[in-house]
Amino acid sequence: MEIKITKTQTPGQKPDQSNLGFGKIFTDHMFEMEYTEGIGWHDAKIVPVHNLSLHPACMVFHYGQEMFEGLKAYRGKDGKVRLFRPDMNAKRTNNTNDRLCIPNIPVEDFVEAVKAVVKVDEDWIPTADGTSLYIRPFIIATDEFLGVAPSKTYKFMIILSPSGAYYASGLAPVGIWIEDEYVRAVKGGIGFAKTGGNYAASLAAQVKAHDDGYSQVLWLDGVERKYIEEVGAMNIFFKIDGKIVTPELNGSILPGVTRDSVIQLCKKMGLPVEERKISAEELIAAQKAGKLEECFGSGTAAVISPVGKLRYKDDVMLINNNEIGPVSQKLYDTITGIQWGKIEDDMGWTVEVK
Ligand code: COI
């Protein structure tokens, strides 16, 4: 793939690394590529970050035909820039695209585009502990048409955001609300796809949970409202009686890259891992029996996020005394250690940007 690069004449001011927050600051450049039916993906370029000028009839504004991804670039203490399993994001892009009738992007082109734009803006990768460059690839449908049909034209873009922890609390345990009224997704729907509609559908419950002092919503299955699914910005894990338990991928859960990494690392650490259905009732019973030892979320943005409190209906479960558990800490240290090049990547997960 040929990528035309035009650099900005007015570079922006680099941010104060002690107060980055998540997804609020953007770098100088972006990647863009167009799709036209009959031609395919074309005109790959890196240009100064800019506003888009789109006709108000563009299909993405009306029927939500769009997708997004999330990954990060890390600046190691050795000065090297690493990506974490970017091929997984590329493959997931195409799984999402298949579901939403968006044309596939070759995996190698996706990874090349990410590497190229990160390279151009590598000076924006923060170096303070716990910070990274969040990478947001996304595709929108651009036909100017109000009929409901797949668009014939698309735009693929990548923007970059120097970021700190996803939750303002950092690695401190968060409180999670198990939602028993609204649902996020059902089998056969789009729950496994990384598309804005899933997140729009989550907002009403999130507002309700926030109002009650909880950080995020944990979704139950859309049919029986019984089995645990995912948090929305993360997948969820429990340590019950020495075993790591996480909901199985059933079509309505996002197949997280960090989720897959956690499963592989736990197995390597000798911890038994069960991917299976787990009901909210089972959690309550385990907690009452003193067997719910840890709970944590996993995600690119959140990395590992310990959960110290879970609310389900009238039950509020305190987990590990609202402290970071040893498995959560070990996974956080291992994953971020690999990402920042502090520990050897014997899993072969990192890809250097040169
Ligand atoms: C990520 O972890 O990259 C995500 O996409 C979650 C996002 C909704 C913040």
Coordinates of C-alpha atoms and ligand atoms in Angstrom, one line a residue:
M1 CA 0.0 0.0 0.0
E2 CA 1.4 3.4 -0.9
I3 CA 0.8 6.1 1.8
K4 CA 1.2 9.7 0.8
I5 CA 2.5 11.8 3.8
T6 CA 1.9 15.5 4.2
K7 CA 3.2 17.0 7.4
T8 CA 1.8 19.9 9.3
Q9 CA 3.4 23.3 9.1
T10 CA 2.0 24.2 12.6
P11 CA 2.8 21.4 15.1
G12 CA 0.8 21.5 18.2
Q13 CA 2.0 21.8 21.8
K14 CA 2.7 18.5 23.5
P15 CA 0.5 18.0 26.6
D16 CA 1.4 17.9 30.3
Q17 CA 1.9 14.2 30.9
S18 CA 0.7 14.3 34.5
N19 CA -2.8 15.1 33.6
L20 CA -3.6 13.4 30.2
G21 CA -7.0 11.7 31.1
F22 CA -8.4 9.5 28.4
G23 CA -9.2 10.5 24.7
K24 CA -9.2 14.2 25.2
I25 CA -6.0 15.3 23.4
F26 CA -5.1 14.6 19.8
T27 CA -1.9 14.5 17.8
D28 CA -0.9 16.5 14.8
H29 CA -1.7 13.9 12.1
M30 CA -4.3 11.4 11.0
F31 CA -4.5 8.6 8.5
E32 CA -7.2 8.6 5.8
M33 CA -8.2 6.2 3.1
E34 CA -11.3 6.0 0.8
Y35 CA -13.4 3.1 -0.5
T36 CA -15.3 3.3 -3.7
E37 CA -17.3 0.4 -5.1
G38 CA -15.6 -1.0 -8.1
I39 CA -12.2 0.5 -7.1
G40 CA -11.7 -0.8 -3.6
W41 CA -9.7 1.0 -0.9
H42 CA -7.6 3.8 -2.4
D43 CA -5.8 7.1 -1.7
A44 CA -4.1 6.2 1.6
K45 CA -2.6 9.2 3.1
I46 CA -1.3 10.8 6.3
V47 CA -2.3 14.4 6.6
P48 CA -2.5 17.1 9.3
V49 CA -5.5 16.3 11.6
H50 CA -8.5 18.2 10.4
N51 CA -12.2 18.6 10.6
L52 CA -14.3 16.6 8.1
S53 CA -16.6 18.2 5.6
L54 CA -19.5 15.8 4.9
H55 CA -22.9 16.2 3.4
P56 CA -25.6 15.9 6.0
A57 CA -27.2 13.0 4.1
C58 CA -24.1 10.9 4.6
M59 CA -25.4 7.5 5.6
V60 CA -23.3 7.2 8.8
F61 CA -25.4 10.0 10.3
H62 CA -28.7 8.2 9.8
Y63 CA -28.3 4.5 10.1
G64 CA -25.1 4.2 12.0
Q65 CA -23.1 2.2 9.5
E66 CA -19.7 2.6 11.1
M67 CA -17.1 0.7 13.1
F68 CA -14.2 1.5 15.3
E69 CA -11.2 -0.1 17.0
G70 CA -8.9 0.7 19.9
L71 CA -5.2 -0.2 20.4
K72 CA -2.2 1.6 21.9
A73 CA 1.4 2.4 21.1
Y74 CA 3.9 2.4 24.0
R75 CA 7.3 4.1 24.3
G76 CA 9.6 1.7 26.2
K77 CA 12.3 2.7 28.6
D78 CA 14.6 1.4 25.9
G79 CA 13.2 4.1 23.6
K80 CA 11.5 1.6 21.3
V81 CA 7.9 2.1 20.2
R82 CA 5.7 -1.0 20.5
L83 CA 2.2 -2.0 19.4
F84 CA 0.4 -4.8 21.2
R85 CA -1.1 -7.5 19.0
P86 CA -2.3 -5.1 16.2
D87 CA -3.1 -8.0 13.9
M88 CA -5.9 -8.9 16.4
N89 CA -7.5 -5.5 15.9
A90 CA -7.2 -5.8 12.2
K91 CA -8.9 -9.2 12.2
R92 CA -11.6 -8.0 14.5
T93 CA -12.1 -5.0 12.2
N94 CA -13.0 -7.4 9.4
N95 CA -15.3 -9.4 11.6
T96 CA -17.2 -6.2 12.5
N97 CA -17.1 -5.1 8.8
D98 CA -18.6 -8.5 7.7
R99 CA -21.5 -8.0 10.1
L100 CA -22.2 -4.4 9.0
C101 CA -21.7 -4.9 5.3
I102 CA -18.5 -2.7 5.3
P103 CA -15.8 -3.9 2.9
N104 CA -12.8 -5.7 4.5
I105 CA -9.4 -4.0 4.9
P106 CA -6.4 -6.4 4.3
V107 CA -4.9 -7.2 7.7
E108 CA -1.4 -6.1 6.5
D109 CA -2.7 -2.7 5.2
F110 CA -4.5 -2.0 8.5
V111 CA -1.3 -2.8 10.5
E112 CA 0.8 -0.8 8.0
A113 CA -1.5 2.2 8.3
V114 CA -1.3 2.1 12.1
K115 CA 2.5 1.8 12.1
A116 CA 2.9 4.6 9.6
V117 CA 0.7 7.2 11.4
V118 CA 2.2 6.3 14.8
K119 CA 5.7 6.7 13.3
V120 CA 4.8 10.2 12.0
D121 CA 3.5 11.3 15.4
E122 CA 5.9 9.2 17.6
D123 CA 7.1 12.3 19.5
W124 CA 3.5 12.5 20.9
I125 CA 3.8 9.1 22.6
P126 CA 3.9 9.9 26.3
T127 CA 6.6 8.4 28.5
A128 CA 5.2 8.9 32.1
D129 CA 4.3 5.7 34.0
G130 CA 0.9 4.3 32.9
T131 CA 0.6 6.5 29.8
S132 CA 0.4 5.5 26.1
L133 CA -0.7 6.7 22.7
Y134 CA -4.3 5.5 22.2
I135 CA -5.0 4.7 18.6
R136 CA -8.5 4.9 17.2
P137 CA -9.1 3.4 13.7
F138 CA -12.6 3.9 12.5
I139 CA -14.7 3.6 9.3
I140 CA -17.8 5.5 8.3
A141 CA -20.3 5.1 5.5
T142 CA -20.2 8.2 3.3
D143 CA -22.9 7.8 0.5
E144 CA -25.3 10.7 0.4
F145 CA -28.5 8.7 0.5
L146 CA -31.4 8.3 2.9
G147 CA -32.5 4.8 1.8
V148 CA -31.6 1.9 4.1
A149 CA -28.9 -0.1 2.3
P150 CA -25.1 -0.6 2.6
S151 CA -23.2 2.4 1.4
K152 CA -21.1 2.1 -1.7
T153 CA -18.4 4.5 -0.4
Y154 CA -16.5 4.6 3.0
K155 CA -13.8 6.5 4.7
F156 CA -11.3 4.8 7.0
M157 CA -9.4 7.0 9.4
I158 CA -7.0 6.7 12.3
I159 CA -6.6 9.3 15.0
L160 CA -4.2 9.3 17.9
S161 CA -4.6 10.4 21.5
P162 CA -1.9 10.6 24.2
S163 CA -3.7 9.1 27.2
G164 CA -3.4 8.1 30.8
A165 CA -5.7 5.7 32.7
Y166 CA -9.2 5.1 31.3
Y167 CA -10.7 5.5 34.8
A168 CA -9.9 8.7 36.7
S169 CA -9.1 6.4 39.7
G170 CA -6.2 4.7 37.8
L171 CA -5.6 1.1 39.0
A172 CA -7.8 1.6 42.1
P173 CA -10.8 -0.7 42.3
V174 CA -14.0 0.5 40.6
G175 CA -17.7 -0.1 41.6
I176 CA -19.8 -1.8 38.9
W177 CA -23.6 -1.9 38.6
I178 CA -25.1 -5.2 37.3
E179 CA -27.9 -3.9 35.0
D180 CA -31.1 -5.8 35.3
E181 CA -33.5 -3.5 33.3
Y182 CA -31.8 -2.5 30.1
V183 CA -29.9 -5.0 27.9
R184 CA -26.9 -4.4 25.6
A185 CA -27.1 -7.1 23.0
V186 CA -28.6 -10.4 22.0
K187 CA -27.3 -13.4 20.0
G188 CA -27.6 -12.8 16.3
G189 CA -27.3 -9.1 16.9
I190 CA -24.2 -6.9 16.8
G191 CA -22.9 -7.4 20.3
F192 CA -19.6 -9.0 19.2
A193 CA -19.0 -6.1 16.7
K194 CA -17.1 -3.0 17.6
T195 CA -19.6 -0.4 16.4
G196 CA -21.0 2.8 17.9
G197 CA -24.6 1.5 18.2
N198 CA -23.6 -0.9 21.0
Y199 CA -22.2 2.0 22.9
A200 CA -25.1 4.4 22.2
A201 CA -27.4 1.7 23.6
S202 CA -25.3 1.5 26.8
L203 CA -25.6 5.2 27.7
A204 CA -29.0 5.3 29.5
A205 CA -27.9 2.5 31.9
Q206 CA -24.5 4.1 32.4
V207 CA -26.0 7.4 33.4
K208 CA -28.2 5.6 35.9
A209 CA -25.2 3.7 37.3
H210 CA -23.1 6.9 37.5
D211 CA -26.0 8.7 39.4
D212 CA -25.7 6.0 42.0
G213 CA -21.9 6.3 42.3
Y214 CA -20.9 3.3 40.1
S215 CA -18.3 3.7 37.3
Q216 CA -19.7 1.3 34.8
V217 CA -22.5 -1.1 33.9
L218 CA -22.1 -4.9 33.8
W219 CA -24.5 -6.3 31.3
L220 CA -26.6 -9.4 31.6
D221 CA -27.7 -11.6 28.6
G222 CA -30.5 -10.0 26.6
V223 CA -32.9 -13.0 26.8
E224 CA -33.0 -14.2 30.4
R225 CA -31.2 -11.3 32.0
K226 CA -29.5 -13.9 34.1
Y227 CA -26.0 -14.5 32.8
I228 CA -23.1 -12.1 33.0
E229 CA -21.9 -10.7 29.6
E230 CA -19.4 -7.7 29.6
V231 CA -19.0 -4.3 30.9
G232 CA -19.1 -2.3 27.6
A233 CA -15.6 -0.8 27.8
M234 CA -14.1 -4.0 29.1
N235 CA -14.6 -7.8 29.4
I236 CA -15.1 -9.2 32.9
F237 CA -13.2 -11.9 34.9
F238 CA -13.9 -13.4 38.3
K239 CA -11.7 -15.5 40.6
I240 CA -14.0 -18.0 42.3
D241 CA -12.6 -20.6 44.6
G242 CA -9.2 -20.5 43.0
K243 CA -10.5 -20.6 39.4
I244 CA -10.6 -17.8 36.9
V245 CA -14.1 -17.6 35.3
T246 CA -15.1 -15.4 32.4
P247 CA -18.2 -15.4 30.2
E248 CA -17.8 -17.5 27.0
L249 CA -17.8 -15.7 23.7
N250 CA -21.4 -16.3 22.6
G251 CA -21.9 -13.8 19.8
S252 CA -23.2 -10.9 22.1
I253 CA -19.8 -10.3 23.8
L254 CA -16.9 -8.3 22.4
P255 CA -13.9 -10.6 21.8
G256 CA -11.4 -8.5 23.6
V257 CA -7.7 -8.6 22.7
T258 CA -6.8 -8.1 26.4
R259 CA -9.4 -10.7 27.3
D260 CA -7.6 -13.2 25.1
S261 CA -4.2 -12.2 26.5
V262 CA -5.5 -12.5 30.1
I263 CA -6.7 -16.1 29.4
Q264 CA -3.4 -17.1 27.9
L265 CA -1.4 -15.5 30.8
C266 CA -3.6 -17.1 33.5
K267 CA -3.1 -20.5 31.9
K268 CA 0.6 -19.9 31.8
M269 CA 0.6 -18.9 35.4
G270 CA -1.0 -22.3 36.2
L271 CA -4.4 -20.8 37.1
P272 CA -7.4 -22.9 35.9
V273 CA -9.5 -20.8 33.4
E274 CA -13.2 -21.5 32.7
E275 CA -15.0 -19.7 29.8
R276 CA -18.6 -20.5 30.5
K277 CA -22.0 -19.1 31.4
I278 CA -22.0 -17.5 34.8
S279 CA -25.1 -16.1 36.4
A280 CA -25.5 -13.2 38.7
E281 CA -27.1 -15.6 41.2
E282 CA -23.9 -17.7 41.1
L283 CA -21.8 -14.7 41.9
I284 CA -24.0 -13.7 44.9
A285 CA -23.8 -17.3 46.2
A286 CA -20.0 -17.4 45.8
Q287 CA -19.7 -14.1 47.6
K288 CA -21.9 -15.2 50.5
A289 CA -19.8 -18.3 50.8
G290 CA -16.6 -16.2 50.8
K291 CA -15.5 -17.8 47.5
L292 CA -15.6 -14.7 45.2
E293 CA -12.0 -13.8 45.6
E294 CA -11.4 -11.3 42.9
C295 CA -13.1 -9.5 40.0
F296 CA -11.5 -7.4 37.3
G297 CA -12.2 -6.0 33.9
S298 CA -9.9 -6.2 30.9
G299 CA -9.7 -3.9 27.9
T300 CA -7.3 -2.0 25.7
A301 CA -8.2 1.3 27.3
A302 CA -8.7 0.0 30.8
V303 CA -5.9 -2.6 30.7
I304 CA -6.8 -4.4 34.0
S305 CA -9.3 -2.7 36.1
P306 CA -9.9 -4.3 39.6
V307 CA -13.6 -4.3 40.6
G308 CA -14.1 -3.7 44.4
K309 CA -17.8 -3.5 44.5
L310 CA -20.6 -5.1 42.5
R311 CA -24.2 -4.1 42.9
Y312 CA -27.0 -6.5 41.8
K313 CA -30.6 -5.5 42.7
D314 CA -30.5 -5.1 46.5
D315 CA -27.2 -6.9 47.0
V316 CA -24.0 -4.9 47.2
M317 CA -21.0 -7.3 47.1
L318 CA -17.7 -6.1 48.4
I319 CA -14.8 -8.0 46.7
N320 CA -11.4 -8.5 48.3
N321 CA -12.2 -5.7 50.7
N322 CA -12.3 -3.2 47.8
E323 CA -8.6 -3.7 47.4
I324 CA -6.5 -4.7 44.3
G325 CA -6.2 -8.5 44.3
P326 CA -3.0 -10.4 43.6
V327 CA -4.1 -11.8 40.3
S328 CA -5.3 -8.4 39.0
Q329 CA -2.0 -6.9 40.1
K330 CA 0.1 -9.6 38.5
L331 CA -1.8 -9.4 35.2
Y332 CA -1.6 -5.7 35.1
D333 CA 2.2 -5.8 35.8
T334 CA 2.7 -8.6 33.2
I335 CA 0.7 -7.0 30.4
T336 CA 2.0 -3.5 30.9
G337 CA 5.5 -4.9 31.4
I338 CA 5.4 -6.6 28.0
Q339 CA 3.8 -3.5 26.4
W340 CA 6.5 -1.1 27.8
G341 CA 9.3 -3.6 27.1
K342 CA 10.1 -3.9 30.8
I343 CA 9.8 -7.7 30.7
E344 CA 10.6 -10.1 27.9
D345 CA 7.8 -10.7 25.4
D346 CA 8.0 -14.5 25.3
M347 CA 4.4 -14.5 23.9
G348 CA 5.5 -12.7 20.7
W349 CA 2.7 -10.1 21.2
T350 CA 4.5 -6.9 20.5
V351 CA 5.3 -5.3 17.2
E352 CA 7.9 -2.6 17.0
V353 CA 7.3 0.6 15.0
K354 CA 10.6 1.5 13.3
Ligands
COI1 C1 -10.9 0.0 24.1 O1 -10.6 -0.5 25.2 O2 -10.1 0.3 23.3 C2 -12.3 0.4 23.8 O3 -12.6 0.4 22.7 C3 -13.2 0.8 24.9 C4 -13.6 2.1 24.6 C5 -15.1 2.1 24.4 C6 -13.1 3.2 25.4

